[in-house]
Amino acid sequence: MEPETTDPAPARSDARNPASDMDCDAFTRDIYDQYGPLLVRYATRLLDGDWHKGEDILQETATRAWKHAGFLGGSNERLRPWLFTVVRNLVIDHHRARRTRPLELVPVEALDASFDSTTSTINSHVVVQALGELNEQQQTVIRLMYYLECSVNQAAEHLGIPPGTVKSRAFYAVRALRRALEKQGIRGSS
């Protein structure tokens, strides 16, 4: 009786096939072209309007799709739901991470804008002087949203006020800052 012979499992090769890389790159470009705007809007909506984070989520989704191109490449029927599921899961992970590591709240008074070049230092000084002419609420909202780059929702959470109030304060603060800069002879482009 002869012993049964089985073919060994193919060895995994770490070398990438350039032809398949080109196919994967084309696959990724197609994802951006066909689904990019939809996925960013979907992610942004789930992220309470944070467009930049929505774009980051799209990039991570495209990277994961690229890694699974062999599985996903042949069927548009499973691609779209898979992409939206990945976006949703990445947003959930983002929210969980924010709960675990909440935005570190730095006292607004401790913020200081420092730049390397002389021109930036002069411009910064002019802006700081103009900021000094604003009321405390306006200064706070500008520091949070423009120096710390907080989203409207993050600023609202920090200040303990509704997001609509933050938007309103930001609008009037920027308008007041523009007037203060114009008093100093600085004219912005509109």
Coordinates of N, CA, C and O in Angstrom, one line a residue:
M1 N 0.8 -1.2 0.0 CA 0.0 0.0 0.0 C 0.9 1.2 0.0 O 1.8 1.3 0.8
E2 N 0.6 2.1 -0.9 CA 1.4 3.3 -1.0 C 0.9 4.4 -0.1 O -0.3 4.6 0.1
P3 N 1.9 5.1 0.5 CA 1.4 6.2 1.4 C 0.8 7.3 0.6 O 1.2 7.6 -0.5
E4 N -0.2 8.0 1.2 CA -0.8 9.1 0.5 C 0.1 10.3 0.5 O 0.8 10.6 1.5
T5 N 0.1 10.9 -0.6 CA 1.0 12.1 -0.7 C 0.0 13.3 -1.0 O -0.9 13.2 -1.7
T6 N 0.4 14.3 -0.3 CA -0.4 15.6 -0.5 C 0.6 16.7 -0.8 O 1.7 16.7 -0.4
D7 N 0.1 17.5 -1.7 CA 1.0 18.6 -2.0 C 1.1 19.6 -0.9 O 0.1 19.9 -0.2
P8 N 2.3 20.0 -0.6 CA 2.4 21.0 0.5 C 1.8 22.3 0.1 O 1.6 22.6 -1.0
A9 N 1.3 23.0 1.1 CA 0.7 24.3 0.9 C 1.8 25.2 0.2 O 2.9 25.2 0.6
P10 N 1.3 26.0 -0.7 CA 2.3 26.9 -1.3 C 3.0 27.9 -0.3 O 2.3 28.4 0.6
A11 N 4.2 28.0 -0.5 CA 5.0 28.9 0.5 C 4.5 30.3 0.2 O 4.4 30.7 -0.9
R12 N 4.4 31.1 1.3 CA 4.0 32.5 1.1 C 5.2 33.3 0.7 O 6.3 33.2 1.3
S13 N 5.0 34.0 -0.3 CA 6.2 34.8 -0.8 C 6.0 36.3 -0.3 O 4.9 36.8 -0.4
D14 N 7.1 36.8 0.2 CA 7.0 38.2 0.6 C 7.3 39.1 -0.5 O 7.1 40.3 -0.4
A15 N 7.8 38.6 -1.6 CA 8.1 39.4 -2.8 C 6.7 39.8 -3.4 O 5.9 38.9 -3.6
R16 N 6.5 41.0 -3.8 CA 5.3 41.5 -4.4 C 5.4 41.4 -5.9 O 6.4 41.6 -6.5
N17 N 4.3 41.1 -6.5 CA 4.3 41.0 -8.0 C 4.0 42.4 -8.5 O 2.9 43.0 -8.2
P18 N 4.9 43.0 -9.3 CA 4.7 44.4 -9.8 C 3.4 44.5 -10.6 O 2.7 45.5 -10.6
A19 N 3.0 43.5 -11.4 CA 1.8 43.6 -12.2 C 0.6 43.7 -11.3 O -0.4 44.4 -11.5
S20 N 0.6 42.9 -10.2 CA -0.6 42.9 -9.3 C -0.6 44.3 -8.5 O -1.6 44.7 -8.2
D21 N 0.6 44.8 -8.3 CA 0.6 46.2 -7.6 C 0.0 47.2 -8.5 O -0.8 48.1 -8.0
M22 N 0.2 47.1 -9.8 CA -0.4 48.1 -10.7 C -1.9 47.9 -10.7 O -2.7 48.9 -10.7
D23 N -2.4 46.6 -10.7 CA -3.8 46.4 -10.6 C -4.4 46.9 -9.3 O -5.5 47.5 -9.4
C24 N -3.7 46.7 -8.2 CA -4.2 47.2 -7.0 C -4.2 48.8 -6.9 O -5.1 49.4 -6.4
D25 N -3.2 49.4 -7.6 CA -3.2 50.8 -7.6 C -4.3 51.4 -8.5 O -5.0 52.3 -8.1
A26 N -4.6 50.7 -9.6 CA -5.8 51.1 -10.4 C -7.1 50.9 -9.6 O -8.0 51.7 -9.7
F27 N -7.1 49.8 -8.9 CA -8.3 49.5 -8.1 C -8.5 50.6 -7.0 O -9.6 51.1 -6.8
T28 N -7.4 51.0 -6.4 CA -7.5 52.1 -5.4 C -7.9 53.4 -6.0 O -8.8 54.1 -5.5
R29 N -7.4 53.7 -7.2 CA -7.8 55.0 -7.9 C -9.3 54.9 -8.2 O -10.0 55.9 -8.1
D30 N -9.8 53.8 -8.6 CA -11.2 53.6 -8.9 C -12.0 53.9 -7.7 O -13.1 54.4 -7.8
I31 N -11.6 53.4 -6.5 CA -12.3 53.6 -5.3 C -12.4 55.1 -5.0 O -13.5 55.6 -4.7
Y32 N -11.3 55.8 -5.2 CA -11.3 57.3 -4.9 C -12.3 58.0 -5.9 O -13.0 58.8 -5.6
D33 N -12.2 57.5 -7.2 CA -13.0 58.2 -8.2 C -14.5 57.9 -8.0 O -15.3 58.8 -8.1
Q34 N -14.8 56.6 -7.8 CA -16.2 56.3 -7.7 C -16.9 56.5 -6.4 O -18.0 56.9 -6.3
Y35 N -16.1 56.3 -5.3 CA -16.7 56.3 -4.0 C -16.2 57.4 -3.0 O -16.8 57.6 -2.0
G36 N -15.1 58.0 -3.4 CA -14.4 59.0 -2.5 C -15.3 60.0 -2.0 O -15.4 60.2 -0.7
P37 N -16.0 60.8 -2.8 CA -16.8 61.9 -2.3 C -18.0 61.3 -1.4 O -18.3 61.9 -0.3
L38 N -18.6 60.2 -1.8 CA -19.6 59.6 -1.0 C -19.1 59.2 0.4 O -19.8 59.4 1.4
L39 N -18.0 58.5 0.4 CA -17.4 58.0 1.7 C -17.0 59.2 2.6 O -17.2 59.1 3.8
V40 N -16.4 60.2 2.0 CA -16.0 61.4 2.9 C -17.3 62.1 3.5 O -17.3 62.4 4.7
R41 N -18.3 62.2 2.7 CA -19.5 62.8 3.2 C -20.1 62.0 4.3 O -20.6 62.5 5.3
Y42 N -20.2 60.7 4.1 CA -20.7 59.7 5.1 C -19.9 59.8 6.4 O -20.4 59.9 7.4
A43 N -18.6 59.8 6.2 CA -17.7 59.8 7.4 C -17.9 61.2 8.1 O -17.9 61.2 9.4
T44 N -17.9 62.2 7.4 CA -18.0 63.6 7.9 C -19.3 63.7 8.7 O -19.4 64.3 9.8
R45 N -20.4 63.1 8.2 CA -21.7 63.2 8.9 C -21.6 62.4 10.2 O -22.1 62.9 11.2
L46 N -20.9 61.3 10.2 CA -20.8 60.5 11.4 C -19.8 61.1 12.4 O -19.8 60.8 13.6
L47 N -18.9 62.0 11.9 CA -17.9 62.7 12.7 C -18.4 64.1 13.1 O -17.6 64.9 13.5
D48 N -19.7 64.4 13.1 CA -20.2 65.7 13.5 C -19.6 66.8 12.7 O -19.3 67.9 13.2
G49 N -19.4 66.6 11.4 CA -18.9 67.7 10.5 C -17.4 67.8 10.4 O -17.0 68.8 9.8
D50 N -16.6 67.0 11.0 CA -15.2 67.1 10.9 C -14.7 66.5 9.5 O -14.4 65.4 9.4
W51 N -14.6 67.4 8.6 CA -14.3 67.1 7.2 C -12.9 66.5 7.1 O -12.6 65.6 6.3
H52 N -12.0 67.1 7.8 CA -10.6 66.7 7.7 C -10.4 65.2 8.2 O -9.7 64.4 7.6
K53 N -11.1 64.9 9.3 CA -11.0 63.6 9.8 C -11.7 62.6 8.9 O -11.3 61.5 8.7
G54 N -12.8 63.1 8.2 CA -13.5 62.3 7.2 C -12.6 61.9 6.1 O -12.6 60.8 5.6
E55 N -11.7 62.9 5.7 CA -10.7 62.6 4.6 C -9.7 61.5 5.1 O -9.3 60.7 4.3
D56 N -9.3 61.7 6.4 CA -8.4 60.7 6.9 C -9.0 59.3 6.9 O -8.3 58.3 6.6
I57 N -10.3 59.2 7.3 CA -11.0 57.9 7.3 C -11.0 57.4 5.9 O -10.9 56.2 5.7
L58 N -11.3 58.2 4.8 CA -11.3 57.7 3.5 C -9.9 57.1 3.1 O -9.8 56.1 2.5
Q59 N -8.8 57.8 3.5 CA -7.5 57.3 3.2 C -7.3 55.9 3.8 O -6.8 55.0 3.2
E60 N -7.7 55.8 5.1 CA -7.5 54.5 5.8 C -8.4 53.4 5.1 O -7.9 52.3 5.0
T61 N -9.6 53.8 4.7 CA -10.5 52.8 4.0 C -9.9 52.4 2.7 O -9.9 51.2 2.4
A62 N -9.3 53.3 2.0 CA -8.7 53.0 0.7 C -7.5 52.1 0.9 O -7.2 51.1 0.1
T63 N -6.7 52.3 2.0 CA -5.6 51.5 2.3 C -6.0 50.1 2.6 O -5.4 49.1 2.1
R64 N -7.0 49.9 3.4 CA -7.5 48.6 3.7 C -8.1 47.9 2.5 O -8.0 46.7 2.3
A65 N -8.8 48.7 1.6 CA -9.3 48.1 0.4 C -8.2 47.6 -0.5 O -8.2 46.5 -1.1
W66 N -7.1 48.4 -0.6 CA -5.9 48.0 -1.4 C -5.3 46.7 -0.9 O -5.0 45.8 -1.6
K67 N -5.3 46.5 0.5 CA -4.8 45.3 1.0 C -5.7 44.1 0.7 O -5.2 43.0 0.7
H68 N -7.0 44.3 0.5 CA -7.9 43.3 0.2 C -8.4 43.3 -1.2 O -9.5 42.8 -1.6
A69 N -7.6 43.9 -2.1 CA -8.0 44.0 -3.5 C -8.3 42.7 -4.2 O -9.2 42.6 -5.0
G70 N -7.6 41.7 -3.9 CA -7.8 40.4 -4.4 C -9.2 39.9 -4.1 O -9.9 39.3 -5.0
F71 N -9.7 40.1 -2.9 CA -11.0 39.7 -2.5 C -12.1 40.6 -3.0 O -13.2 40.1 -3.4
L72 N -11.8 41.9 -3.1 CA -12.9 42.9 -3.4 C -12.9 43.2 -4.9 O -13.9 43.7 -5.4
G73 N -11.8 43.1 -5.6 CA -11.6 43.6 -6.9 C -12.6 43.1 -8.0 O -13.0 43.8 -8.9
G74 N -13.1 41.9 -7.8 CA -13.9 41.3 -8.9 C -15.4 41.7 -8.8 O -16.1 41.5 -9.7
S75 N -15.9 42.2 -7.7 CA -17.3 42.3 -7.5 C -17.7 43.7 -6.9 O -17.3 44.0 -5.8
N76 N -18.4 44.5 -7.7 CA -18.9 45.8 -7.2 C -20.0 45.6 -6.2 O -20.3 46.4 -5.4
E77 N -20.6 44.4 -6.3 CA -21.8 44.1 -5.4 C -21.3 44.1 -3.9 O -22.0 44.5 -3.0
R78 N -20.1 43.6 -3.7 CA -19.7 43.5 -2.3 C -18.7 44.7 -2.0 O -18.5 44.9 -0.8
L79 N -18.2 45.4 -3.0 CA -17.3 46.5 -2.7 C -17.9 47.6 -1.9 O -17.4 48.1 -0.9
R80 N -19.0 48.2 -2.5 CA -19.7 49.3 -1.9 C -20.1 49.1 -0.4 O -19.7 49.9 0.5
P81 N -20.8 48.0 -0.1 CA -21.1 47.8 1.3 C -19.9 47.6 2.2 O -19.9 48.0 3.3
W82 N -18.9 46.9 1.6 CA -17.7 46.7 2.4 C -17.0 48.0 2.7 O -16.6 48.3 3.9
L83 N -16.9 48.9 1.8 CA -16.3 50.3 2.0 C -17.1 51.0 3.1 O -16.5 51.6 4.0
F84 N -18.4 51.1 3.0 CA -19.2 51.8 3.9 C -19.1 51.2 5.3 O -19.1 51.9 6.3
T85 N -19.0 49.9 5.4 CA -18.8 49.2 6.7 C -17.5 49.6 7.3 O -17.4 49.8 8.5
V86 N -16.4 49.6 6.5 CA -15.1 49.9 7.0 C -15.1 51.4 7.5 O -14.6 51.7 8.6
V87 N -15.7 52.3 6.8 CA -15.8 53.7 7.2 C -16.5 53.8 8.5 O -16.1 54.4 9.5
R88 N -17.7 53.1 8.6 CA -18.4 53.1 9.9 C -17.6 52.6 11.1 O -17.5 53.2 12.1
N89 N -16.9 51.5 10.8 CA -16.1 50.9 11.9 C -14.9 51.8 12.3 O -14.6 51.9 13.5
L90 N -14.3 52.5 11.3 CA -13.2 53.4 11.6 C -13.7 54.6 12.4 O -13.0 55.1 13.3
V91 N -14.9 55.1 12.1 CA -15.5 56.2 12.8 C -15.8 55.7 14.3 O -15.5 56.5 15.2
I92 N -16.3 54.5 14.4 CA -16.6 54.0 15.8 C -15.3 53.9 16.6 O -15.2 54.3 17.7
D93 N -14.2 53.4 15.9 CA -12.9 53.3 16.6 C -12.4 54.7 17.0 O -11.9 54.9 18.1
H94 N -12.7 55.7 16.1 CA -12.2 57.1 16.4 C -13.0 57.6 17.6 O -12.4 58.2 18.5
H95 N -14.3 57.4 17.7 CA -15.1 57.8 18.8 C -14.6 57.1 20.1 O -14.6 57.8 21.2
R96 N -14.4 55.9 20.0 CA -13.9 55.1 21.2 C -12.6 55.7 21.7 O -12.3 55.8 22.9
A97 N -11.7 56.0 20.7 CA -10.4 56.5 21.1 C -10.5 57.9 21.7 O -9.8 58.2 22.7
R98 N -11.4 58.7 21.3 CA -11.6 60.0 21.8 C -12.2 59.9 23.3 O -11.8 60.7 24.1
R99 N -13.0 58.9 23.5 CA -13.5 58.7 24.9 C -12.4 58.2 25.8 O -12.3 58.6 26.9
T100 N -11.5 57.4 25.3 CA -10.4 56.9 26.1 C -9.4 58.0 26.3 O -8.8 58.1 27.4
R101 N -9.1 58.7 25.2 CA -8.1 59.8 25.3 C -8.8 61.1 24.9 O -8.7 61.6 23.8
P102 N -9.5 61.7 25.8 CA -10.2 62.9 25.5 C -9.3 64.1 25.1 O -8.1 64.0 25.5
L103 N -9.8 65.0 24.4 CA -9.0 66.2 24.1 C -8.4 66.8 25.3 O -9.1 67.1 26.3
E104 N -7.1 67.0 25.3 CA -6.5 67.5 26.5 C -6.8 69.0 26.5 O -6.5 69.8 25.6
L105 N -7.4 69.4 27.6 CA -7.8 70.8 27.7 C -6.7 71.7 28.3 O -6.3 71.5 29.4
V106 N -6.2 72.5 27.4 CA -5.2 73.5 27.8 C -5.8 74.8 28.2 O -6.7 75.2 27.4
P107 N -5.5 75.4 29.3 CA -6.1 76.7 29.6 C -5.8 77.6 28.4 O -4.7 77.7 27.9
V108 N -6.9 78.3 27.9 CA -6.8 79.2 26.8 C -5.8 80.3 27.0 O -5.1 80.6 26.1
E109 N -5.6 80.7 28.2 CA -4.7 81.8 28.5 C -3.2 81.3 28.3 O -2.3 82.1 28.0
A110 N -3.0 80.0 28.4 CA -1.6 79.5 28.2 C -1.2 79.4 26.8 O 0.0 79.1 26.5
L111 N -2.1 79.6 25.9 CA -1.8 79.4 24.4 C -0.9 80.6 24.0 O -1.1 81.7 24.4
D112 N 0.1 80.2 23.3 CA 1.0 81.2 22.8 C 1.4 80.8 21.3 O 1.9 79.7 21.1
A113 N 1.3 81.7 20.4 CA 1.7 81.5 19.0 C 3.1 81.9 18.8 O 3.5 83.0 19.0
S114 N 4.0 80.9 18.5 CA 5.4 81.2 18.3 C 5.8 80.7 16.9 O 5.5 79.6 16.6
F115 N 6.5 81.5 16.1 CA 6.9 81.2 14.8 C 8.4 81.4 14.7 O 9.0 82.2 15.4
D116 N 9.0 80.8 13.7 CA 10.5 80.9 13.5 C 10.9 82.2 12.8 O 11.9 82.8 13.2
S117 N 10.2 82.6 11.8 CA 10.7 83.6 10.9 C 10.4 85.0 11.5 O 9.4 85.2 12.3
T118 N 11.1 86.0 11.2 CA 10.9 87.4 11.6 C 9.5 87.9 11.2 O 8.8 88.5 11.9
T119 N 9.2 87.6 9.9 CA 7.9 88.1 9.4 C 6.8 87.5 10.1 O 5.8 88.1 10.5
S120 N 6.9 86.2 10.4 CA 5.8 85.5 11.1 C 5.7 86.1 12.5 O 4.6 86.2 13.1
T121 N 6.9 86.4 13.1 CA 6.8 87.0 14.5 C 6.2 88.4 14.5 O 5.3 88.7 15.3
I122 N 6.5 89.2 13.5 CA 5.8 90.5 13.4 C 4.3 90.3 13.1 O 3.5 91.0 13.8
N123 N 4.0 89.5 12.2 CA 2.6 89.2 11.9 C 1.8 88.7 13.1 O 0.7 89.1 13.5
S124 N 2.5 87.8 13.9 CA 1.9 87.3 15.1 C 1.7 88.4 16.1 O 0.7 88.4 16.8
H125 N 2.7 89.2 16.2 CA 2.6 90.4 17.2 C 1.4 91.2 16.8 O 0.6 91.7 17.7
V126 N 1.2 91.5 15.6 CA 0.1 92.4 15.1 C -1.2 91.7 15.4 O -2.2 92.3 15.9
V127 N -1.3 90.4 15.2 CA -2.6 89.6 15.4 C -2.8 89.6 16.9 O -4.0 89.8 17.4
V128 N -1.8 89.4 17.7 CA -2.0 89.4 19.2 C -2.5 90.7 19.7 O -3.4 90.8 20.5
Q129 N -1.9 91.8 19.1 CA -2.4 93.1 19.5 C -3.9 93.3 19.1 O -4.7 93.8 19.9
A130 N -4.3 92.8 17.9 CA -5.6 92.9 17.5 C -6.5 92.1 18.3 O -7.7 92.4 18.7
L131 N -6.0 90.9 18.7 CA -6.8 90.0 19.6 C -7.1 90.7 20.9 O -8.1 90.5 21.5
G132 N -6.1 91.5 21.4 CA -6.3 92.2 22.7 C -7.5 93.2 22.7 O -8.0 93.5 23.7
E133 N -7.9 93.6 21.5 CA -9.0 94.5 21.4 C -10.4 93.8 21.4 O -11.4 94.5 21.5
L134 N -10.4 92.5 21.4 CA -11.6 91.7 21.4 C -12.0 91.4 22.8 O -11.2 91.4 23.7
N135 N -13.3 91.1 23.0 CA -13.7 90.8 24.3 C -13.3 89.3 24.7 O -12.8 88.6 23.8
E136 N -13.4 88.9 25.9 CA -12.8 87.7 26.4 C -13.5 86.5 25.6 O -12.8 85.5 25.3
Q137 N -14.8 86.5 25.4 CA -15.4 85.4 24.7 C -14.9 85.2 23.3 O -14.6 84.1 22.8
Q138 N -14.7 86.4 22.6 CA -14.2 86.3 21.2 C -12.8 85.8 21.2 O -12.4 85.0 20.3
Q139 N -11.9 86.3 22.1 CA -10.5 85.8 22.2 C -10.5 84.3 22.4 O -9.7 83.6 21.8
T140 N -11.3 83.8 23.3 CA -11.3 82.4 23.7 C -11.7 81.6 22.5 O -11.0 80.6 22.2
V141 N -12.8 81.9 21.8 CA -13.2 81.1 20.7 C -12.2 81.1 19.5 O -12.0 80.1 18.9
I142 N -11.6 82.3 19.3 CA -10.5 82.3 18.2 C -9.3 81.4 18.6 O -8.8 80.7 17.8
R143 N -8.9 81.5 19.9 CA -7.8 80.7 20.3 C -8.1 79.2 20.2 O -7.3 78.4 19.7
L144 N -9.3 78.8 20.6 CA -9.7 77.4 20.5 C -9.7 76.9 19.0 O -9.2 75.9 18.7
M145 N -10.4 77.7 18.2 CA -10.7 77.2 16.9 C -9.6 77.4 15.9 O -9.4 76.6 15.0
Y146 N -8.8 78.5 16.1 CA -7.7 78.8 15.1 C -6.3 78.5 15.6 O -5.5 78.1 14.8
Y147 N -6.1 78.6 16.8 CA -4.7 78.3 17.3 C -4.7 76.8 17.7 O -3.7 76.1 17.3
L148 N -5.7 76.3 18.4 CA -5.7 74.8 18.7 C -6.3 74.0 17.7 O -6.3 72.7 17.8
E149 N -7.0 74.6 16.7 CA -7.7 73.9 15.6 C -8.7 72.9 16.1 O -8.9 71.8 15.6
C150 N -9.4 73.3 17.1 CA -10.6 72.5 17.6 C -11.7 72.6 16.6 O -11.9 73.7 16.0
S151 N -12.5 71.6 16.5 CA -13.7 71.6 15.8 C -14.7 72.4 16.6 O -14.6 72.7 17.7
V152 N -15.8 72.7 15.9 CA -16.9 73.4 16.6 C -17.4 72.6 17.8 O -17.6 73.2 18.9
N153 N -17.6 71.3 17.6 CA -18.1 70.5 18.7 C -17.1 70.4 19.8 O -17.4 70.4 21.0
Q154 N -15.8 70.3 19.5 CA -14.8 70.3 20.6 C -14.7 71.6 21.4 O -14.6 71.6 22.6
A155 N -14.8 72.7 20.6 CA -14.9 74.0 21.3 C -16.1 74.2 22.2 O -16.0 74.7 23.3
A156 N -17.2 73.7 21.7 CA -18.5 73.7 22.4 C -18.4 72.9 23.7 O -18.8 73.3 24.8
E157 N -17.7 71.7 23.6 CA -17.6 70.9 24.8 C -16.6 71.5 25.8 O -16.9 71.5 27.0
H158 N -15.6 72.1 25.3 CA -14.6 72.8 26.2 C -15.3 74.0 26.9 O -15.0 74.2 28.1
L159 N -16.1 74.8 26.2 CA -16.7 76.0 26.8 C -18.0 75.7 27.5 O -18.5 76.5 28.2
G160 N -18.6 74.5 27.3 CA -19.8 74.1 27.9 C -21.0 74.9 27.3 O -22.0 75.2 28.0
I161 N -21.0 75.2 26.0 CA -22.1 75.9 25.3 C -22.5 75.1 24.1 O -21.7 74.2 23.6
P162 N -23.6 75.4 23.5 CA -24.1 74.7 22.3 C -23.2 75.0 21.1 O -22.6 76.1 21.0
P163 N -23.0 74.1 20.1 CA -22.2 74.3 19.0 C -22.7 75.5 18.2 O -21.8 76.3 17.6
G164 N -24.0 75.8 18.1 CA -24.5 77.0 17.4 C -24.0 78.3 18.0 O -23.7 79.2 17.3
T165 N -23.8 78.3 19.3 CA -23.3 79.5 20.0 C -21.8 79.7 19.6 O -21.3 80.8 19.4
V166 N -21.1 78.6 19.5 CA -19.7 78.6 19.2 C -19.5 79.2 17.7 O -18.7 80.1 17.5
K167 N -20.4 78.7 16.8 CA -20.4 79.2 15.4 C -20.6 80.7 15.4 O -20.0 81.5 14.7
S168 N -21.6 81.1 16.2 CA -22.0 82.5 16.2 C -20.9 83.4 16.8 O -20.5 84.4 16.2
R169 N -20.3 82.9 17.9 CA -19.2 83.7 18.5 C -18.0 83.7 17.5 O -17.3 84.8 17.5
A170 N -17.7 82.6 16.9 CA -16.6 82.6 15.9 C -16.8 83.6 14.8 O -15.9 84.3 14.4
F171 N -18.0 83.6 14.3 CA -18.3 84.6 13.2 C -18.1 86.0 13.6 O -17.4 86.8 12.9
Y172 N -18.7 86.4 14.8 CA -18.5 87.8 15.2 C -17.1 88.1 15.7 O -16.6 89.2 15.5
A173 N -16.4 87.1 16.2 CA -15.0 87.3 16.6 C -14.1 87.5 15.4 O -13.3 88.4 15.5
V174 N -14.3 86.8 14.4 CA -13.5 87.0 13.2 C -13.8 88.3 12.6 O -12.9 89.0 12.1
R175 N -15.0 88.7 12.6 CA -15.4 90.0 12.0 C -14.8 91.1 12.9 O -14.2 92.1 12.3
A176 N -14.8 91.0 14.2 CA -14.2 92.0 15.1 C -12.7 92.0 14.9 O -12.1 93.1 14.9
L177 N -12.1 90.8 14.7 CA -10.6 90.8 14.5 C -10.2 91.5 13.2 O -9.3 92.2 13.2
R178 N -11.0 91.2 12.2 CA -10.8 91.9 10.9 C -10.8 93.4 11.1 O -9.9 94.1 10.6
R179 N -11.8 93.9 11.8 CA -11.9 95.4 12.0 C -10.7 95.9 12.8 O -10.2 96.9 12.5
A180 N -10.3 95.1 13.8 CA -9.2 95.5 14.6 C -7.9 95.6 13.8 O -7.0 96.5 13.9
L181 N -7.7 94.6 12.9 CA -6.5 94.6 12.0 C -6.6 95.7 11.0 O -5.5 96.3 10.7
E182 N -7.8 96.0 10.5 CA -7.9 97.2 9.6 C -7.5 98.5 10.2 O -7.0 99.4 9.6
K183 N -7.9 98.6 11.6 CA -7.5 99.8 12.3 C -6.0 100.0 12.4 O -5.5 101.1 12.4
Q184 N -5.3 98.8 12.4 CA -3.8 98.9 12.4 C -3.2 99.0 11.0 O -2.0 98.9 10.8
G185 N -4.0 99.1 10.0 CA -3.6 99.3 8.6 C -3.4 98.0 7.9 O -2.8 97.9 6.8
I186 N -3.8 96.9 8.4 CA -3.7 95.5 7.8 C -5.0 95.3 7.1 O -6.1 95.2 7.7
R187 N -4.9 95.0 5.8 CA -6.1 94.7 5.0 C -6.0 93.3 4.5 O -5.0 92.9 3.9
G188 N -7.0 92.5 4.8 CA -7.0 91.1 4.3 C -7.6 91.0 2.9 O -8.3 91.9 2.5
S189 N -7.3 89.9 2.2 CA -7.9 89.7 0.9 C -9.3 89.0 1.1 O -9.4 88.2 2.0
S190 N -10.3 89.5 0.4 CA -11.6 89.0 0.6 C -12.0 88.1 -0.5 O -11.6 88.1 -1.6

